[in-house]
XYZ file of C-alpha atoms in Angstrom:
524
model
C 30.430 29.974 -0.716
C 29.562 27.835 2.564
C 28.572 24.471 2.095
C 27.940 21.221 4.064
C 28.897 17.933 3.248
C 26.161 14.844 3.758
C 27.270 11.278 3.265
C 24.363 8.840 2.936
C 25.643 5.099 3.138
C 22.720 3.094 1.584
C 22.520 -0.237 0.357
C 23.968 -0.672 -2.677
C 25.263 2.803 -2.726
C 27.261 5.522 -0.820
C 25.869 9.238 -1.905
C 27.461 11.965 -1.233
C 26.018 15.881 -1.812
C 27.502 19.539 -0.724
C 24.569 21.846 -0.092
C 24.611 25.548 0.501
C 22.638 27.178 3.147
C 19.377 27.748 0.481
C 19.549 23.907 0.235
C 20.545 23.757 -3.230
C 23.383 21.122 -3.792
C 26.700 22.533 -4.969
C 28.329 18.904 -5.815
C 27.550 15.396 -5.661
C 28.830 12.057 -6.140
C 27.613 7.735 -5.080
C 29.829 5.382 -5.279
C 28.451 1.799 -5.958
C 29.314 -1.797 -4.207
C 27.434 -4.954 -4.928
C 24.976 -6.610 -2.090
C 25.808 -10.451 -2.200
C 22.979 -13.091 -1.907
C 24.683 -16.360 -0.875
C 21.991 -18.263 0.147
C 18.645 -18.501 0.406
C 16.951 -15.513 2.601
C 20.726 -14.005 2.841
C 22.040 -10.566 1.922
C 25.106 -9.327 3.052
C 27.742 -6.625 2.353
C 31.807 -6.422 2.184
C 32.103 -4.200 4.645
C 35.449 -3.128 3.943
C 33.882 -1.815 0.516
C 31.072 0.069 2.469
C 33.740 2.031 4.443
C 36.231 2.844 1.932
C 33.088 3.805 -0.190
C 32.244 6.594 2.631
C 36.055 7.811 2.638
C 36.068 7.942 -1.254
C 32.356 9.921 -1.140
C 34.096 12.259 1.405
C 37.372 13.316 -0.606
C 35.091 13.101 -4.071
C 32.762 15.819 -2.926
C 35.477 17.818 -0.743
C 37.346 17.906 -3.919
C 34.610 19.128 -6.130
C 33.753 21.783 -3.889
C 37.572 23.101 -3.898
C 37.125 22.953 -7.212
C 34.359 25.288 -6.920
C 35.513 27.435 -4.661
C 33.448 26.844 -1.819
C 34.551 26.381 1.857
C 33.434 23.137 3.750
C 31.963 24.150 7.154
C 30.761 20.656 8.531
C 30.136 17.113 7.047
C 26.998 14.795 8.601
C 26.172 11.091 8.195
C 23.723 9.007 7.432
C 23.098 5.294 7.273
C 20.680 2.787 6.854
C 19.090 1.225 9.420
C 18.777 -2.704 10.948
C 22.716 -3.569 9.673
C 24.533 -6.160 11.886
C 28.315 -6.832 11.643
C 31.036 -7.833 14.055
C 33.578 -5.912 15.066
C 37.649 -6.481 16.492
C 38.331 -3.949 19.441
C 40.332 -1.718 16.914
C 36.736 -1.184 14.843
C 37.972 -3.237 12.355
C 35.302 -6.030 10.771
C 35.677 -9.538 11.158
C 32.736 -10.990 8.587
C 30.470 -9.212 6.306
C 27.727 -6.697 7.293
C 24.330 -8.512 7.501
C 22.153 -6.010 5.939
C 18.169 -5.255 7.049
C 17.073 -7.291 3.935
C 18.271 -10.411 5.296
C 15.624 -12.899 6.566
C 17.870 -15.754 8.634
C 16.032 -14.739 11.885
C 12.674 -15.433 10.761
C 12.387 -18.313 12.733
C 13.883 -16.337 16.148
C 11.462 -13.076 15.486
C 8.668 -15.881 15.118
C 9.348 -17.024 18.602
C 9.621 -13.933 20.096
C 6.310 -12.663 18.849
C 4.620 -15.927 19.758
C 5.755 -16.082 23.527
C 4.132 -12.576 23.535
C 7.411 -10.392 24.326
C 7.268 -8.598 20.882
C 4.300 -6.045 21.580
C 6.415 -5.178 24.847
C 9.644 -5.165 22.947
C 8.317 -2.796 19.992
C 6.584 -0.940 23.336
C 10.189 -0.093 24.678
C 12.289 0.280 21.546
C 10.618 1.361 18.606
C 11.152 -1.120 16.434
C 8.868 -3.798 15.609
C 10.152 -7.649 16.367
C 10.891 -8.890 12.862
C 14.139 -10.733 10.894
C 14.961 -7.586 9.569
C 16.247 -6.340 13.050
C 19.575 -6.573 15.024
C 17.696 -7.837 17.896
C 16.694 -10.954 15.933
C 19.883 -11.366 13.999
C 21.882 -11.516 17.334
C 19.203 -13.857 18.560
C 20.180 -16.180 15.351
C 23.893 -16.148 16.345
C 23.202 -16.986 19.741
C 21.184 -20.111 18.254
C 23.687 -20.935 15.739
C 27.052 -19.812 16.580
C 27.150 -18.830 20.261
C 30.561 -19.050 20.653
C 31.339 -15.949 18.116
C 28.663 -14.417 19.478
C 30.014 -14.333 22.901
C 33.851 -13.551 21.943
C 33.726 -11.042 19.266
C 34.743 -8.069 21.062
C 32.179 -5.373 19.340
C 28.724 -5.735 17.657
C 28.269 -2.646 15.591
C 26.335 -1.569 12.394
C 26.743 0.992 9.400
C 27.233 3.949 11.088
C 29.481 2.402 13.817
C 31.752 1.186 10.807
C 31.819 4.249 9.119
C 32.546 6.294 12.291
C 35.921 3.428 12.442
C 36.428 4.572 8.711
C 36.220 8.733 9.458
C 36.096 9.742 12.688
C 39.063 10.392 15.244
C 36.848 9.022 18.042
C 35.765 6.384 20.501
C 33.266 3.115 19.184
C 29.718 5.128 19.166
C 26.701 5.476 17.574
C 24.108 7.893 17.349
C 20.703 7.910 18.948
C 18.714 7.568 15.764
C 20.429 4.577 14.954
C 20.676 2.850 18.214
C 16.514 3.419 18.136
C 16.410 0.991 15.129
C 17.919 -1.935 16.416
C 15.282 -3.342 18.650
C 17.911 -3.578 21.731
C 17.767 0.032 22.873
C 15.129 1.549 25.455
C 13.923 4.651 23.718
C 12.147 6.117 27.050
C 14.870 5.257 29.143
C 17.842 5.874 27.285
C 19.105 2.844 27.647
C 20.538 -0.859 26.196
C 17.398 -2.465 27.365
C 18.096 -5.439 29.527
C 15.422 -7.908 28.316
C 16.490 -7.294 24.472
C 20.281 -7.576 25.552
C 19.601 -11.334 27.260
C 17.272 -12.459 24.479
C 20.077 -10.959 21.853
C 22.935 -13.232 24.074
C 25.071 -9.718 23.658
C 26.773 -7.680 26.455
C 25.982 -4.117 26.668
C 29.655 -3.458 26.658
C 29.784 -5.059 23.195
C 28.241 -2.103 22.455
C 28.776 1.337 21.465
C 28.216 4.243 23.205
C 24.672 5.860 22.621
C 25.263 9.725 21.671
C 23.186 12.863 20.176
C 22.366 12.851 16.898
C 24.003 16.522 17.041
C 27.071 14.949 18.441
C 30.319 16.856 16.794
C 33.296 14.713 16.310
C 36.760 14.974 14.866
C 37.767 13.769 11.066
C 40.501 11.444 11.449
C 43.493 13.274 10.174
C 44.435 10.733 7.506
C 41.100 11.595 6.109
C 40.916 14.916 6.402
C 44.466 15.065 4.550
C 43.388 12.865 1.128
C 40.012 15.054 1.438
C 41.794 18.407 1.945
C 39.949 19.584 4.564
C 40.905 21.139 7.712
C 41.208 18.769 10.233
C 38.868 21.051 13.023
C 35.925 20.692 10.552
C 33.036 19.412 12.513
C 31.584 15.744 11.774
C 28.175 15.292 12.965
C 27.333 12.108 13.659
C 24.069 12.401 12.353
C 21.095 10.092 12.248
C 19.134 7.156 10.595
C 18.504 7.624 6.611
C 14.578 7.262 7.114
C 14.576 10.427 10.025
C 16.869 11.891 7.604
C 14.451 11.621 4.735
C 11.776 12.993 6.353
C 13.993 16.452 7.128
C 15.354 16.028 3.797
C 12.181 16.912 2.004
C 10.623 19.243 4.520
C 8.403 17.223 6.237
C 9.306 17.686 9.681
C 6.024 20.124 10.786
C 3.226 18.764 12.727
C 0.693 16.981 10.122
C 3.170 16.711 6.720
C 4.119 13.695 6.290
C 6.607 12.282 3.803
C 6.882 9.253 1.500
C 9.466 7.677 -0.124
C 8.750 5.142 -3.344
C 11.519 3.661 -4.928
C 11.873 -0.279 -5.226
C 10.727 -0.254 -1.420
C 8.564 2.707 0.360
C 7.627 4.062 3.920
C 5.326 6.452 4.968
C 6.583 8.555 7.925
C 5.370 11.621 10.152
C 7.574 13.566 13.051
C 6.125 13.855 16.395
C 8.055 15.415 19.507
C 8.286 12.485 21.948
C 8.690 8.739 21.242
C 5.753 7.033 20.791
C 4.829 3.708 20.720
C 1.460 2.567 19.320
C -0.839 0.309 21.426
C -1.298 -2.298 17.916
C 2.419 -2.566 17.805
C 2.052 -1.546 13.987
C 4.746 2.085 13.747
C 8.147 2.194 14.809
C 9.632 4.742 16.283
C 12.907 6.458 15.308
C 14.904 9.533 16.688
C 15.595 12.361 14.537
C 17.177 14.528 17.257
C 16.686 14.310 21.186
C 13.327 15.604 21.032
C 12.270 14.763 17.122
C 10.871 11.582 16.710
C 9.909 9.988 13.618
C 7.109 7.424 13.142
C 5.713 5.051 10.626
C 6.018 1.802 8.078
C 8.115 0.308 5.278
C 6.861 -1.753 3.060
C 8.773 -3.900 1.501
C 7.017 -3.576 -2.041
C 6.748 -0.922 -4.450
C 8.627 -0.134 -7.557
C 10.049 -3.400 -7.301
C 6.297 -4.855 -8.124
C 5.717 -2.736 -11.205
C 9.688 -3.851 -12.315
C 8.602 -7.540 -11.642
C 5.305 -7.101 -13.859
C 7.497 -5.620 -16.409
C 9.746 -8.388 -16.687
C 6.531 -10.930 -16.184
C 3.759 -9.176 -18.580
C 5.776 -7.246 -21.005
C 7.487 -10.025 -23.070
C 7.852 -8.594 -26.610
C 6.125 -5.547 -25.164
C 7.150 -2.762 -28.048
C 5.962 0.568 -28.608
C 6.556 2.340 -31.861
C 10.341 3.612 -32.361
C 11.215 1.813 -28.660
C 12.998 -1.181 -29.440
C 15.711 -1.858 -27.233
C 14.408 0.599 -24.149
C 15.882 -0.491 -20.994
C 13.808 -1.673 -17.631
C 12.638 1.979 -16.473
C 11.665 2.580 -20.161
C 9.523 -0.092 -20.365
C 8.009 0.282 -16.481
C 7.205 3.752 -17.482
C 5.436 2.668 -20.583
C 3.619 0.170 -18.878
C 2.475 2.766 -15.965
C 1.145 4.972 -19.051
C -1.014 2.405 -20.318
C -2.317 0.823 -16.862
C -3.542 4.465 -16.535
C -6.000 3.122 -19.044
C -7.479 1.050 -16.871
C -10.233 2.291 -14.599
C -9.779 2.997 -10.175
C -10.602 -0.401 -8.685
C -9.025 -2.474 -12.046
C -12.672 -3.698 -12.890
C -12.824 -5.790 -9.352
C -8.914 -6.821 -9.861
C -7.158 -6.971 -6.195
C -3.197 -7.207 -6.237
C -1.948 -8.455 -2.898
C 1.838 -7.120 -3.779
C 4.196 -9.020 -1.396
C 6.556 -10.173 -3.725
C 8.949 -9.983 -1.090
C 6.709 -10.835 1.981
C 5.750 -7.199 4.084
C 6.670 -5.471 7.000
C 4.303 -2.610 8.273
C 1.478 -2.454 9.501
C 1.861 -6.513 10.001
C 5.292 -6.950 10.110
C 4.275 -10.612 8.590
C 7.528 -12.161 6.698
C 5.670 -14.903 5.465
C 3.101 -13.097 3.409
C 2.858 -13.567 -0.256
C 1.686 -12.008 -3.152
C -1.906 -13.139 -5.376
C -4.681 -11.493 -7.790
C -8.038 -12.014 -6.363
C -11.237 -11.729 -8.549
C -9.135 -12.445 -11.838
C -11.321 -12.530 -15.056
C -11.092 -13.104 -18.490
C -11.386 -9.488 -19.125
C -8.532 -8.659 -17.395
C -5.799 -7.551 -19.226
C -2.380 -6.352 -18.928
C -3.479 -2.766 -17.932
C -5.761 -4.120 -14.945
C -2.614 -5.780 -13.453
C 0.018 -3.379 -13.749
C -2.791 -0.582 -12.253
C -4.055 -3.371 -9.537
C -0.121 -3.869 -8.479
C 0.134 0.297 -7.836
C -2.843 0.316 -5.664
C -2.241 -2.406 -4.092
C 1.304 -0.908 -2.565
C -0.695 2.031 -2.457
C -3.197 0.899 -0.324
C -0.613 -0.736 2.175
C 0.904 2.778 2.645
C -2.609 3.890 3.522
C -2.825 0.904 6.122
C 0.266 2.540 7.773
C -1.737 5.993 7.564
C -4.809 4.221 9.374
C -2.593 3.253 12.256
C -1.550 6.792 12.555
C -4.996 7.968 12.786
C -5.560 4.829 15.046
C -3.301 6.803 17.349
C -4.834 10.344 17.023
C -2.040 11.234 14.384
C -4.091 12.974 12.015
C -1.819 13.976 8.819
C -2.996 17.155 6.285
C -0.412 16.511 3.543
C 2.073 14.123 2.282
C 5.829 15.217 0.440
C 6.814 12.218 -1.579
C 9.768 11.404 -3.270
C 11.694 8.450 -5.271
C 11.673 7.251 -8.747
C 8.160 5.344 -8.539
C 6.805 9.193 -8.275
C 7.940 10.502 -11.639
C 4.652 8.611 -13.117
C 1.148 10.442 -12.971
C -0.526 7.178 -12.065
C 1.684 6.758 -8.895
C 1.274 9.949 -7.708
C -2.916 9.958 -8.584
C -3.189 6.792 -7.030
C -1.265 7.631 -3.813
C -3.296 10.829 -3.221
C -6.616 9.200 -3.779
C -5.579 6.055 -1.374
C -4.308 8.338 1.492
C -6.994 11.152 0.875
C -4.306 13.122 1.103
C -2.990 16.189 -1.662
C 0.762 14.800 -2.663
C 3.137 17.051 -3.552
C 6.447 15.770 -5.095
C 9.607 17.060 -3.298
C 12.535 18.035 -5.530
C 14.961 16.519 -4.108
C 16.747 13.431 -5.861
C 18.981 13.320 -2.673
C 16.756 13.489 -0.100
C 18.368 11.571 2.820
C 21.441 13.234 1.933
C 20.446 16.428 1.991
C 18.981 15.640 4.947
C 22.593 14.571 6.694
C 23.392 18.485 5.566
C 20.590 19.971 7.171
C 20.747 18.184 11.127
C 24.559 19.118 10.669
C 23.875 22.739 9.859
C 21.588 22.411 13.027
C 23.977 20.624 15.236
C 26.635 23.696 14.579
C 24.123 26.384 15.327
C 22.925 27.377 11.344
C 19.773 26.123 11.197
C 17.915 26.665 14.767
C 14.533 25.140 13.797
C 14.068 22.403 11.486
C 11.106 22.974 10.690
C 12.756 25.965 8.429
C 14.071 23.176 6.244
C 10.261 22.910 4.869
C 10.905 26.266 3.076
C 14.106 25.177 1.691
C 12.600 22.416 -0.142
C 11.417 23.302 -3.727
C 8.306 21.113 -4.544
C 6.406 20.302 -7.528
C 2.927 20.573 -8.728
C 0.220 19.440 -5.710
C -1.979 16.540 -6.725
C -5.197 16.796 -4.999
C -7.226 13.311 -4.223
C -10.030 12.536 -6.852
C -12.591 11.948 -3.972
C -14.626 9.090 -6.420
C -11.989 7.137 -6.076
C -11.067 8.227 -2.538
C -14.584 6.572 -1.515
C -13.964 3.189 -3.485
C -10.662 2.624 -2.358
C -11.427 3.228 1.372
C -14.113 0.667 0.310
C -11.863 -1.731 -0.610
C -9.272 -1.293 2.154
C -10.626 -3.302 4.551
C -10.574 -6.516 2.198
C -6.897 -6.249 1.579
C -6.260 -6.918 5.191
C -8.803 -9.474 4.985
C -7.172 -11.096 2.416
C -3.790 -11.002 3.268
C -4.498 -12.796 6.642
C -6.682 -15.124 5.360
C -4.303 -16.902 3.011
C -1.402 -17.307 5.475
C -1.956 -20.617 6.173
C -2.132 -21.611 2.630
C 1.039 -19.830 1.821
C 3.094 -22.119 4.094
C 1.922 -24.758 2.835
C 2.799 -23.518 -0.980
C 5.987 -22.633 0.453
C 7.038 -25.877 0.762
C 6.927 -26.914 -2.664
C 8.898 -23.663 -3.615
C 12.060 -24.176 -4.716
C 15.080 -22.824 -2.636
C 16.244 -19.792 -4.436
C 20.014 -19.726 -5.447
C 22.735 -17.439 -4.486
C 23.217 -14.200 -7.051
C 27.191 -13.893 -6.177
C 29.391 -16.833 -5.790
C 30.097 -16.721 -2.570
C 29.481 -14.812 0.679
C 31.135 -11.888 1.619
C 34.579 -12.788 3.385
C 36.122 -10.419 6.125
C 39.518 -10.999 7.763
C 40.731 -8.472 10.381
C 43.334 -5.683 9.080
C-alpha cells in the first residue's frame, strides 16, 4: 500500500504516523523528551534532542512501513509554533530552544502593546503581541544580551531545526511557521521591517520563507538510515494548529476545529489572510490560499487535573484504590455531572497559567466567584469545565464580530472523551459538536498536506470525508441560553481583578525549577 509519513514535533514528544490514501493509519510512533524549566517563567527544550527525535520517529515509522510491505511516497512535517533557537551558519543549535510556554518576555510584550504598536503589528503579522511570540522573545534578547543577538548567524525555530536534521536544503522555513513569528508580514509576504527593528535582528539572520507545499530532498544519510529512496519527496509542511484543522477535516467554510487537551484552541479556515479589528484572533497559513484564524487558551484539561490534585485528596470509589491521575480526573468529571448547568451560581475564572485568547493578557489569574457554603466538589469541577468552555466561546464570539459564522465543530483531544466536556462545549458554543476519531490529527494533517503537495489530494476539503466522526452532540438550548447570559460576566470579572492580581503576585513565591539546570547546548 502507498503511504505518506507525517512527523509532528510537539512540546514534549515527536509523533510519527504513516497514513494510507483513505486516512487510515498504518503505523505510528512517539519519541519523548523532557521540558526544562530552569527558572521562573522559563520553558526550554534541548534542541539536539528535538532534532534527533524527528530523525528517530522517521526511521521507526519507515521501518514499520517496510515490515508491513507498504511503500512510502512522501514525508510531511508539522512543528509547534512560537519557538526560538540560536543557530550557527551550518544549522547547528548554539543554545536551548525557547518554547511558546516561556514567559520571560512579559515586560517586552507589555511595552509594545502599551505604546500602541501591538495592534498594528498583529494586523500585519497575524500574531498577537504576547510573551509566546518570537518577536517578543528576540526583543528580550535585545534588552538583555544584545551582543549574542547580533553575532548569532541564524535565528530559527522548530521547523528550521528539524529541517537541518532531515533535509538536504538551504536554511528555510515554511510560510505557516513564519506567519506565527510576529516578524512576518502575511499580506506583503516579507519579513516586517518594524518587527525586525523591535526584535533587533536582520532579515539575513532569518530563514528563507517557502510555501507549505514545497518539496525538498531528504539528507542522504537520513534516507539510508530510514531505508527510504533518497528521491522520496520531503514536504516542508506547516504549523501544528493549521494542520490539526486539516487532520480532523475542519477545512470547509463554517466548520471549526477544537483541540481540547492540556490547553485548548478554536480555529476555522478562511481563504485569505484576515486580521480582526479588535486584535483578538491569530491568523496563520495552511497554504498560500488557505488560512486558519482562531485563538488558543492556556487552560483546559490542566484545570481539571489541578482540581483533581487539589480537591480529591483521599477521593476513592469502590475498587478504585491506586487509580492513576487520568482515572481520577474521569471520576471527578462523572461526579461533576451531578451539578447543574451554571454550577448553582458559581463562576470559575480558570486562568491558572495566565491566558491567551481572546485578550492576550498573560497577567490574568484564576478565581472562583460566588462561592457559598452549599457548593461542593462537583460544583467546583463543573464550574472549572464551564469556565474553560466559556473562554472558547469568547473566541467564537470574536469570529462572529468579524462576520465569520460557524455551523459545526469537530473536536479532538483527551478532554473530549468526557461526556461532560462535550455537552458543556456544545452548549456554550451553541453549536453541534462531533468528536473526531483521529488520535494523531496533527500528524495526519501533515500526511494530508504532503499528499496535496504531490498531487494526490487536489482538494483539501476532501479531507472532511476521510476523517471518521463519533456521535454528534447537539447543544441543550436551555443551557445554551444560560451560558450566553453568564458569558459577559466572565470578561467583566477577569479584567476587573487585574489590578488586585498584580498586587497579589508580589506576595507569591517564585516557582522553583523543575529540572536541575537549564539546557546547555554547544555547536557540533
